[in-house]
Amino acid sequence: MTVNEIKERALESYGDFQKYIITVLCGATRDKTGAFFPLQITGQANGDPDILRYSKANTGSGYSLDVETIVTRSKGPQSYIRKIFFETEDDYLSFIDKKKEVKNLRTALLMLQKDSKITKDQLKDWAFENIPHLIQDHKQNVKFWGDIAINAKEDKKPEPVEEKKEREPIPETRVRLKYPGQEKPRSFFIRFRTLSIANPARLGALAPEEIALTLNDFIHLDQTDFLRDITTVIIVDTEGAYLSFPRTENCLCIFGNAYTLNALKLCQWFTLYRLFYFGTISEFGFDMLSTFRISYPKTEPLCMDDATLVHFAQYLEKGTPLKNNSIPRNLTQQEKNTFVALRQNPDKSLLSQDRIPPEYIQNIMHNLLEVKPDE
């Protein structure tokens, strides 16, 4: 990823931010909308020195970085970017150069609310459809906004144009907000990427870094030649670990967040491949592994063992315990021992995947793939 790509991905969330502003200014409480910031930008950030050079730490505004120094055997101390994010609205708008537009949007909404001709609910619905007009610089022209208010109130019936098309679902990489009155469910998408360098995924002349398919399409992926070079499937629980997962030949990497991974039980073609689950080392992480094994009993854990726990012991933090005191059923004895060790030390019962560097994962994967599952 480059600085320009960070800006492109930040702009992908701009439409959601505009709707967030409208929703809040039209009376929605924070407990309904949540907080928009910090806003995380997903992607593999390591490799371009300009990303560090133009971060907020060096420029005073823009994106911030969560950077950790990792000592490797081959290269010594290395700065590893864990996360790219915007801390505040000012940082975000400065970086994408949209301060003036958002100021105009706020002015427009406040001017419209001064007019008794329109309610907040009417304003919100209308404003969602007319953002391009509201971000224009109309100053504080009371007559202009009064006329707009009348139009907004009366604009309940659609103009006799072509049929209104259903909106495209917001891509998974963008921040999702639930606006009041938004009841229509969106399609459930599966995000995945091939990790192979020698045989990358291809769509015609393109070799995309990541692909998203609806669940219905994804469960029929084996009916294409897309999996012709795949021997191993890895399901990863958190987005950061999924996006930064190291390159591994003949491997397919899937983002399966929390218990939503159980939607993958419909993918019967998983049984044809060696299957790994890379989850957070915590009580819930092991419970997700146990639940997934109901459909795929041969699922192998990745970096969810005592060795990994001890290696990164300094990063252990307090986790959330399961509601009951039982131990998940579908665990091996070794996994049960690790689970019990976590439960007995509640203040150090969670190891985040973001704490495990790609070099460590790559070494573990190399060792695992050299050994057949039955050995």
CSV table of C-alpha atoms in Angstrom, one decimal:
chain,number,residue,atom,x,y,z
A,1,MET,CA,0.0,0.0,0.0
A,2,THR,CA,1.1,3.6,-0.7
A,3,VAL,CA,0.2,7.0,0.7
A,4,ASN,CA,-2.1,7.6,-2.3
A,5,GLU,CA,-3.8,4.2,-1.8
A,6,ILE,CA,-4.4,5.2,1.9
A,7,LYS,CA,-6.1,8.3,0.6
A,8,GLU,CA,-8.2,6.3,-1.9
A,9,ARG,CA,-9.4,4.0,0.8
A,10,ALA,CA,-10.1,6.9,3.2
A,11,LEU,CA,-12.3,8.5,0.4
A,12,GLU,CA,-14.3,5.2,0.2
A,13,SER,CA,-15.6,6.0,3.7
A,14,TYR,CA,-16.4,9.7,2.9
A,15,GLY,CA,-20.0,9.0,1.8
A,16,ASP,CA,-20.7,7.1,5.0
A,17,PHE,CA,-19.2,10.0,7.0
A,18,GLN,CA,-21.5,12.5,5.2
A,19,LYS,CA,-24.5,10.4,6.2
A,20,TYR,CA,-23.2,10.1,9.7
A,21,ILE,CA,-23.1,13.9,10.0
A,22,ILE,CA,-26.6,14.1,8.6
A,23,THR,CA,-27.9,11.5,11.0
A,24,VAL,CA,-26.3,13.1,14.1
A,25,LEU,CA,-27.4,16.6,13.2
A,26,CYS,CA,-31.0,15.4,12.5
A,27,GLY,CA,-31.3,14.2,16.1
A,28,ALA,CA,-29.9,10.6,16.3
A,29,THR,CA,-28.2,9.9,19.6
A,30,ARG,CA,-24.7,8.6,19.9
A,31,ASP,CA,-25.8,5.2,21.2
A,32,LYS,CA,-27.7,4.7,18.0
A,33,THR,CA,-25.0,5.8,15.6
A,34,GLY,CA,-21.8,4.9,17.5
A,35,ALA,CA,-18.6,6.8,17.1
A,36,PHE,CA,-17.1,7.3,13.6
A,37,PHE,CA,-13.6,7.8,14.9
A,38,PRO,CA,-11.1,6.4,15.2
A,39,LEU,CA,-11.5,5.2,11.6
A,40,GLN,CA,-9.2,2.3,10.6
A,41,ILE,CA,-7.9,1.9,7.1
A,42,THR,CA,-7.3,-1.7,6.1
A,43,GLY,CA,-4.5,-3.0,3.9
A,44,GLN,CA,-0.9,-4.2,4.0
A,45,ALA,CA,1.1,-1.0,5.0
A,46,ASN,CA,4.6,-2.3,5.4
A,47,GLY,CA,7.0,-1.8,2.6
A,48,ASP,CA,6.6,1.9,1.6
A,49,PRO,CA,8.8,4.3,3.7
A,50,ASP,CA,6.6,7.2,2.7
A,51,ILE,CA,3.8,5.8,4.9
A,52,LEU,CA,5.9,6.5,8.0
A,53,ARG,CA,7.3,9.8,6.6
A,54,TYR,CA,3.8,11.3,5.9
A,55,SER,CA,2.0,10.1,9.0
A,56,LYS,CA,0.6,12.4,11.7
A,57,ALA,CA,3.6,11.8,13.9
A,58,ASN,CA,5.8,13.7,11.3
A,59,THR,CA,3.3,16.1,9.7
A,60,GLY,CA,1.0,17.0,12.6
A,61,SER,CA,-2.2,15.9,11.0
A,62,GLY,CA,-3.6,13.1,8.8
A,63,TYR,CA,-3.4,9.4,9.5
A,64,SER,CA,-1.9,7.9,12.6
A,65,LEU,CA,0.1,4.6,12.8
A,66,ASP,CA,0.3,1.9,15.4
A,67,VAL,CA,3.9,0.9,15.0
A,68,GLU,CA,5.8,-1.8,16.8
A,69,THR,CA,9.5,-2.7,16.7
A,70,ILE,CA,10.1,-6.4,16.2
A,71,VAL,CA,13.5,-8.0,16.4
A,72,THR,CA,14.0,-10.6,13.7
A,73,ARG,CA,16.8,-13.0,13.3
A,74,SER,CA,17.6,-12.2,9.7
A,75,LYS,CA,17.1,-8.4,9.7
A,76,GLY,CA,17.4,-7.3,13.3
A,77,PRO,CA,15.0,-4.6,14.6
A,78,GLN,CA,12.2,-3.8,12.2
A,79,SER,CA,9.3,-1.3,12.4
A,80,TYR,CA,6.1,-3.1,11.8
A,81,ILE,CA,2.9,-1.2,11.1
A,82,ARG,CA,0.0,-2.8,13.0
A,83,LYS,CA,-2.7,-0.3,12.1
A,84,ILE,CA,-3.4,2.8,10.1
A,85,PHE,CA,-6.2,5.0,11.4
A,86,PHE,CA,-7.6,8.5,11.7
A,87,GLU,CA,-8.0,9.7,15.3
A,88,THR,CA,-10.2,12.6,14.8
A,89,GLU,CA,-12.6,14.2,12.2
A,90,ASP,CA,-10.1,17.0,11.7
A,91,ASP,CA,-7.3,14.6,10.9
A,92,TYR,CA,-9.5,12.7,8.4
A,93,LEU,CA,-10.9,15.8,6.6
A,94,SER,CA,-7.5,17.5,6.3
A,95,PHE,CA,-6.0,14.4,4.7
A,96,ILE,CA,-8.8,13.9,2.1
A,97,ASP,CA,-9.2,17.7,1.7
A,98,LYS,CA,-12.9,17.8,2.4
A,99,LYS,CA,-13.1,20.3,5.3
A,100,LYS,CA,-14.9,23.0,3.3
A,101,GLU,CA,-17.5,20.5,1.9
A,102,VAL,CA,-18.3,19.2,5.4
A,103,LYS,CA,-18.6,22.8,6.7
A,104,ASN,CA,-21.0,23.6,3.9
A,105,LEU,CA,-23.0,20.4,4.7
A,106,ARG,CA,-23.3,21.4,8.4
A,107,THR,CA,-24.3,25.0,7.5
A,108,ALA,CA,-27.0,23.7,5.1
A,109,LEU,CA,-28.5,21.4,7.7
A,110,LEU,CA,-28.5,24.0,10.4
A,111,MET,CA,-30.1,26.5,8.1
A,112,LEU,CA,-32.8,24.0,7.1
A,113,GLN,CA,-33.6,23.2,10.7
A,114,LYS,CA,-34.3,26.8,11.4
A,115,ASP,CA,-37.3,26.6,9.1
A,116,SER,CA,-40.5,25.2,10.6
A,117,LYS,CA,-41.6,23.9,7.2
A,118,ILE,CA,-39.6,20.7,7.6
A,119,THR,CA,-39.2,18.1,10.4
A,120,LYS,CA,-35.9,16.4,11.3
A,121,ASP,CA,-37.1,13.1,9.9
A,122,GLN,CA,-38.1,14.7,6.6
A,123,LEU,CA,-34.8,16.5,6.4
A,124,LYS,CA,-32.7,13.4,7.1
A,125,ASP,CA,-34.4,11.3,4.4
A,126,TRP,CA,-34.2,14.2,1.9
A,127,ALA,CA,-30.7,15.1,2.7
A,128,PHE,CA,-29.4,11.5,2.1
A,129,GLU,CA,-30.6,11.9,-1.5
A,130,ASN,CA,-29.3,15.4,-2.0
A,131,ILE,CA,-25.8,15.4,-0.5
A,132,PRO,CA,-24.2,16.8,-3.7
A,133,HIS,CA,-26.4,19.9,-3.5
A,134,LEU,CA,-25.9,20.4,0.3
A,135,ILE,CA,-22.1,20.4,0.1
A,136,GLN,CA,-22.1,23.4,-2.2
A,137,ASP,CA,-21.2,26.8,-0.8
A,138,HIS,CA,-24.6,28.6,-0.6
A,139,LYS,CA,-23.6,30.8,2.3
A,140,GLN,CA,-26.3,31.8,4.7
A,141,ASN,CA,-28.9,32.7,2.2
A,142,VAL,CA,-32.1,32.4,4.2
A,143,LYS,CA,-34.5,32.7,1.2
A,144,PHE,CA,-32.5,30.1,-0.7
A,145,TRP,CA,-32.7,27.6,2.3
A,146,GLY,CA,-36.4,28.5,2.8
A,147,ASP,CA,-37.2,27.4,-0.7
A,148,ILE,CA,-35.1,24.3,-0.3
A,149,ALA,CA,-37.1,23.4,2.9
A,150,ILE,CA,-40.3,23.6,1.0
A,151,ASN,CA,-38.9,21.3,-1.7
A,152,ALA,CA,-37.6,18.9,0.9
A,153,LYS,CA,-41.0,18.7,2.6
A,154,GLU,CA,-42.9,18.2,-0.7
A,155,ASP,CA,-40.3,15.9,-2.2
A,156,LYS,CA,-42.0,12.8,-0.8
A,157,LYS,CA,-43.3,11.5,-4.1
A,158,PRO,CA,-40.6,10.4,-6.6
A,159,GLU,CA,-40.4,12.3,-9.8
A,160,PRO,CA,-41.7,10.4,-12.8
A,161,VAL,CA,-38.3,9.2,-13.9
A,162,GLU,CA,-37.1,5.7,-14.4
A,163,GLU,CA,-37.6,3.2,-11.6
A,164,LYS,CA,-35.4,3.7,-8.6
A,165,LYS,CA,-32.6,1.1,-8.6
A,166,GLU,CA,-31.6,-0.7,-5.5
A,167,ARG,CA,-28.5,0.7,-3.9
A,168,GLU,CA,-25.3,-1.3,-4.2
A,169,PRO,CA,-24.2,-2.8,-0.9
A,170,ILE,CA,-21.4,-1.0,0.9
A,171,PRO,CA,-18.1,-2.9,0.4
A,172,GLU,CA,-16.8,-4.7,3.4
A,173,THR,CA,-13.7,-2.4,3.6
A,174,ARG,CA,-15.9,0.6,4.4
A,175,VAL,CA,-17.3,1.5,7.8
A,176,ARG,CA,-20.9,0.4,8.1
A,177,LEU,CA,-23.4,2.5,10.0
A,178,LYS,CA,-27.0,1.6,10.8
A,179,TYR,CA,-29.2,4.6,10.2
A,180,PRO,CA,-32.6,4.9,11.8
A,181,GLY,CA,-35.2,3.4,9.4
A,182,GLN,CA,-32.6,1.3,7.6
A,183,GLU,CA,-34.3,-2.0,7.6
A,184,LYS,CA,-33.4,-3.6,4.3
A,185,PRO,CA,-30.7,-6.4,4.9
A,186,ARG,CA,-27.6,-6.4,2.8
A,187,SER,CA,-26.1,-9.5,1.2
A,188,PHE,CA,-23.6,-11.4,3.2
A,189,PHE,CA,-20.2,-11.3,1.5
A,190,ILE,CA,-17.2,-13.6,1.9
A,191,ARG,CA,-13.8,-12.0,1.6
A,192,PHE,CA,-10.9,-14.1,0.5
A,193,ARG,CA,-7.4,-13.8,-1.0
A,194,THR,CA,-5.0,-16.3,-2.5
A,195,LEU,CA,-1.6,-16.2,-0.8
A,196,SER,CA,0.4,-17.8,-3.6
A,197,ILE,CA,3.1,-15.8,-5.4
A,198,ALA,CA,3.7,-18.3,-8.1
A,199,ASN,CA,0.0,-18.9,-8.9
A,200,PRO,CA,-1.9,-15.8,-7.9
A,201,ALA,CA,-5.7,-15.5,-8.4
A,202,ARG,CA,-6.6,-14.2,-11.8
A,203,LEU,CA,-9.7,-12.6,-13.2
A,204,GLY,CA,-8.8,-12.2,-16.9
A,205,ALA,CA,-5.7,-10.1,-17.0
A,206,LEU,CA,-6.1,-8.9,-13.4
A,207,ALA,CA,-4.5,-10.5,-10.3
A,208,PRO,CA,-6.6,-8.9,-7.5
A,209,GLU,CA,-5.2,-8.8,-4.0
A,210,GLU,CA,-8.7,-9.6,-2.6
A,211,ILE,CA,-12.1,-10.8,-3.8
A,212,ALA,CA,-15.5,-10.6,-2.2
A,213,LEU,CA,-18.4,-12.9,-3.2
A,214,THR,CA,-21.9,-13.4,-1.9
A,215,LEU,CA,-22.1,-16.5,0.3
A,216,ASN,CA,-24.2,-18.2,-2.4
A,217,ASP,CA,-21.5,-17.7,-5.0
A,218,PHE,CA,-18.7,-18.6,-2.6
A,219,ILE,CA,-20.1,-22.0,-1.7
A,220,HIS,CA,-20.0,-22.9,-5.4
A,221,LEU,CA,-16.5,-21.7,-5.9
A,222,ASP,CA,-15.3,-25.3,-6.4
A,223,GLN,CA,-17.3,-25.4,-9.6
A,224,THR,CA,-14.8,-23.0,-11.3
A,225,ASP,CA,-11.1,-23.5,-12.0
A,226,PHE,CA,-10.3,-20.9,-9.3
A,227,LEU,CA,-9.1,-23.5,-6.8
A,228,ARG,CA,-7.0,-25.5,-9.3
A,229,ASP,CA,-3.7,-24.7,-7.4
A,230,ILE,CA,-5.1,-24.7,-3.9
A,231,THR,CA,-4.2,-27.4,-1.4
A,232,THR,CA,-4.8,-25.5,1.9
A,233,VAL,CA,-7.5,-23.2,3.3
A,234,ILE,CA,-6.9,-20.9,6.2
A,235,ILE,CA,-9.7,-19.1,8.0
A,236,VAL,CA,-8.7,-16.0,9.9
A,237,ASP,CA,-10.7,-14.4,12.6
A,238,THR,CA,-9.6,-10.7,12.6
A,239,GLU,CA,-9.3,-8.3,9.7
A,240,GLY,CA,-5.8,-7.1,10.4
A,241,ALA,CA,-4.4,-10.6,10.7
A,242,TYR,CA,-6.3,-11.6,7.5
A,243,LEU,CA,-4.9,-8.7,5.4
A,244,SER,CA,-1.4,-9.1,6.7
A,245,PHE,CA,-1.2,-12.9,6.5
A,246,PRO,CA,2.1,-13.9,5.0
A,247,ARG,CA,2.4,-15.2,1.4
A,248,THR,CA,2.1,-19.0,1.3
A,249,GLU,CA,2.0,-21.1,-1.8
A,250,ASN,CA,-1.2,-23.0,-2.7
A,251,CYS,CA,-3.1,-21.4,0.1
A,252,LEU,CA,-6.5,-19.7,0.2
A,253,CYS,CA,-7.0,-17.2,3.0
A,254,ILE,CA,-10.6,-16.4,4.2
A,255,PHE,CA,-11.8,-13.7,6.5
A,256,GLY,CA,-14.2,-15.4,9.0
A,257,ASN,CA,-14.9,-12.9,11.8
A,258,ALA,CA,-16.2,-14.3,15.1
A,259,TYR,CA,-19.2,-16.7,14.9
A,260,THR,CA,-20.0,-15.6,11.3
A,261,LEU,CA,-17.5,-18.2,10.2
A,262,ASN,CA,-20.2,-20.8,10.8
A,263,ALA,CA,-21.9,-19.6,7.6
A,264,LEU,CA,-19.0,-21.4,5.9
A,265,LYS,CA,-20.5,-24.7,7.0
A,266,LEU,CA,-22.3,-24.7,3.6
A,267,CYS,CA,-19.0,-24.9,1.8
A,268,GLN,CA,-18.8,-28.7,1.5
A,269,TRP,CA,-15.7,-28.4,-0.8
A,270,PHE,CA,-13.7,-27.5,2.3
A,271,THR,CA,-13.5,-31.3,3.0
A,272,LEU,CA,-11.2,-31.6,-0.1
A,273,TYR,CA,-8.5,-29.4,1.4
A,274,ARG,CA,-6.4,-29.1,4.5
A,275,LEU,CA,-8.2,-26.7,6.7
A,276,PHE,CA,-6.7,-24.3,9.4
A,277,TYR,CA,-8.4,-21.9,11.8
A,278,PHE,CA,-6.4,-18.9,13.0
A,279,GLY,CA,-8.3,-17.3,15.9
A,280,THR,CA,-7.6,-15.2,18.9
A,281,ILE,CA,-6.1,-17.2,21.8
A,282,SER,CA,-9.0,-16.7,24.3
A,283,GLU,CA,-11.9,-18.5,25.7
A,284,PHE,CA,-14.1,-17.3,22.8
A,285,GLY,CA,-11.5,-18.1,20.3
A,286,PHE,CA,-11.4,-21.8,21.3
A,287,ASP,CA,-15.2,-21.9,21.5
A,288,MET,CA,-15.3,-20.7,17.9
A,289,LEU,CA,-12.9,-23.4,16.9
A,290,SER,CA,-15.0,-26.0,18.7
A,291,THR,CA,-18.2,-24.8,17.1
A,292,PHE,CA,-16.6,-24.8,13.6
A,293,ARG,CA,-15.4,-28.4,14.1
A,294,ILE,CA,-19.1,-29.5,14.3
A,295,SER,CA,-19.1,-29.1,10.5
A,296,TYR,CA,-15.4,-29.7,9.8
A,297,PRO,CA,-13.9,-32.0,12.5
A,298,LYS,CA,-10.5,-32.1,10.9
A,299,THR,CA,-9.9,-28.3,11.3
A,300,GLU,CA,-6.4,-27.6,12.6
A,301,PRO,CA,-5.6,-24.7,14.9
A,302,LEU,CA,-3.0,-22.2,13.8
A,303,CYS,CA,-0.9,-20.3,16.4
A,304,MET,CA,-3.4,-21.3,19.1
A,305,ASP,CA,-1.1,-23.3,21.4
A,306,ASP,CA,1.0,-23.1,24.6
A,307,ALA,CA,4.2,-22.3,22.6
A,308,THR,CA,2.6,-19.2,21.0
A,309,LEU,CA,1.1,-18.2,24.4
A,310,VAL,CA,4.5,-18.4,26.1
A,311,HIS,CA,6.4,-16.7,23.3
A,312,PHE,CA,4.2,-13.6,23.4
A,313,ALA,CA,3.3,-13.7,27.1
A,314,GLN,CA,4.2,-10.0,27.5
A,315,TYR,CA,1.2,-9.1,25.3
A,316,LEU,CA,-1.4,-11.0,27.2
A,317,GLU,CA,-4.4,-9.0,28.3
A,318,LYS,CA,-7.7,-9.4,30.1
A,319,GLY,CA,-10.2,-11.3,28.0
A,320,THR,CA,-14.0,-11.9,28.2
A,321,PRO,CA,-14.9,-15.3,29.7
A,322,LEU,CA,-17.6,-17.5,28.4
A,323,LYS,CA,-20.9,-17.2,30.2
A,324,ASN,CA,-20.8,-20.7,31.6
A,325,ASN,CA,-18.0,-22.6,33.2
A,326,SER,CA,-17.9,-25.5,30.8
A,327,ILE,CA,-15.1,-26.3,28.4
A,328,PRO,CA,-15.9,-26.3,24.7
A,329,ARG,CA,-16.4,-29.9,23.6
A,330,ASN,CA,-14.6,-30.3,20.3
A,331,LEU,CA,-11.1,-29.5,21.5
A,332,THR,CA,-8.1,-31.8,21.7
A,333,GLN,CA,-6.6,-32.5,25.1
A,334,GLN,CA,-3.7,-30.1,24.4
A,335,GLU,CA,-6.2,-27.4,23.4
A,336,LYS,CA,-8.2,-28.0,26.6
A,337,ASN,CA,-5.1,-27.5,28.7
A,338,THR,CA,-4.4,-24.2,27.0
A,339,PHE,CA,-8.0,-23.2,27.5
A,340,VAL,CA,-7.9,-24.0,31.2
A,341,ALA,CA,-4.6,-22.1,31.6
A,342,LEU,CA,-6.3,-19.0,30.2
A,343,ARG,CA,-9.4,-19.4,32.5
A,344,GLN,CA,-7.2,-19.7,35.6
A,345,ASN,CA,-5.5,-16.4,34.9
A,346,PRO,CA,-8.4,-14.0,33.9
A,347,ASP,CA,-6.2,-10.9,33.8
A,348,LYS,CA,-4.0,-12.5,31.1
A,349,SER,CA,-6.6,-14.6,29.2
A,350,LEU,CA,-6.4,-13.1,25.7
A,351,LEU,CA,-3.6,-12.9,23.1
A,352,SER,CA,-4.7,-10.7,20.2
A,353,GLN,CA,-3.7,-11.9,16.7
A,354,ASP,CA,-2.4,-8.4,16.0
A,355,ARG,CA,0.4,-9.2,18.4
A,356,ILE,CA,1.7,-12.1,16.4
A,357,PRO,CA,4.1,-10.9,13.6
A,358,PRO,CA,3.9,-12.3,10.1
A,359,GLU,CA,7.4,-13.7,10.4
A,360,TYR,CA,6.3,-15.9,13.3
A,361,ILE,CA,3.2,-17.1,11.4
A,362,GLN,CA,5.2,-17.8,8.3
A,363,ASN,CA,7.6,-20.0,10.2
A,364,ILE,CA,4.8,-21.9,11.9
A,365,MET,CA,3.0,-22.4,8.5
A,366,HIS,CA,6.2,-23.7,6.9
A,367,ASN,CA,6.6,-26.3,9.6
A,368,LEU,CA,3.0,-27.4,9.5
A,369,LEU,CA,2.8,-27.7,5.8
A,370,GLU,CA,5.9,-29.9,5.8
A,371,VAL,CA,4.2,-32.4,8.0
A,372,LYS,CA,1.1,-34.3,6.8
A,373,PRO,CA,-2.0,-34.1,9.1
A,374,ASP,CA,-1.8,-37.8,10.0
A,375,GLU,CA,1.8,-37.8,11.0
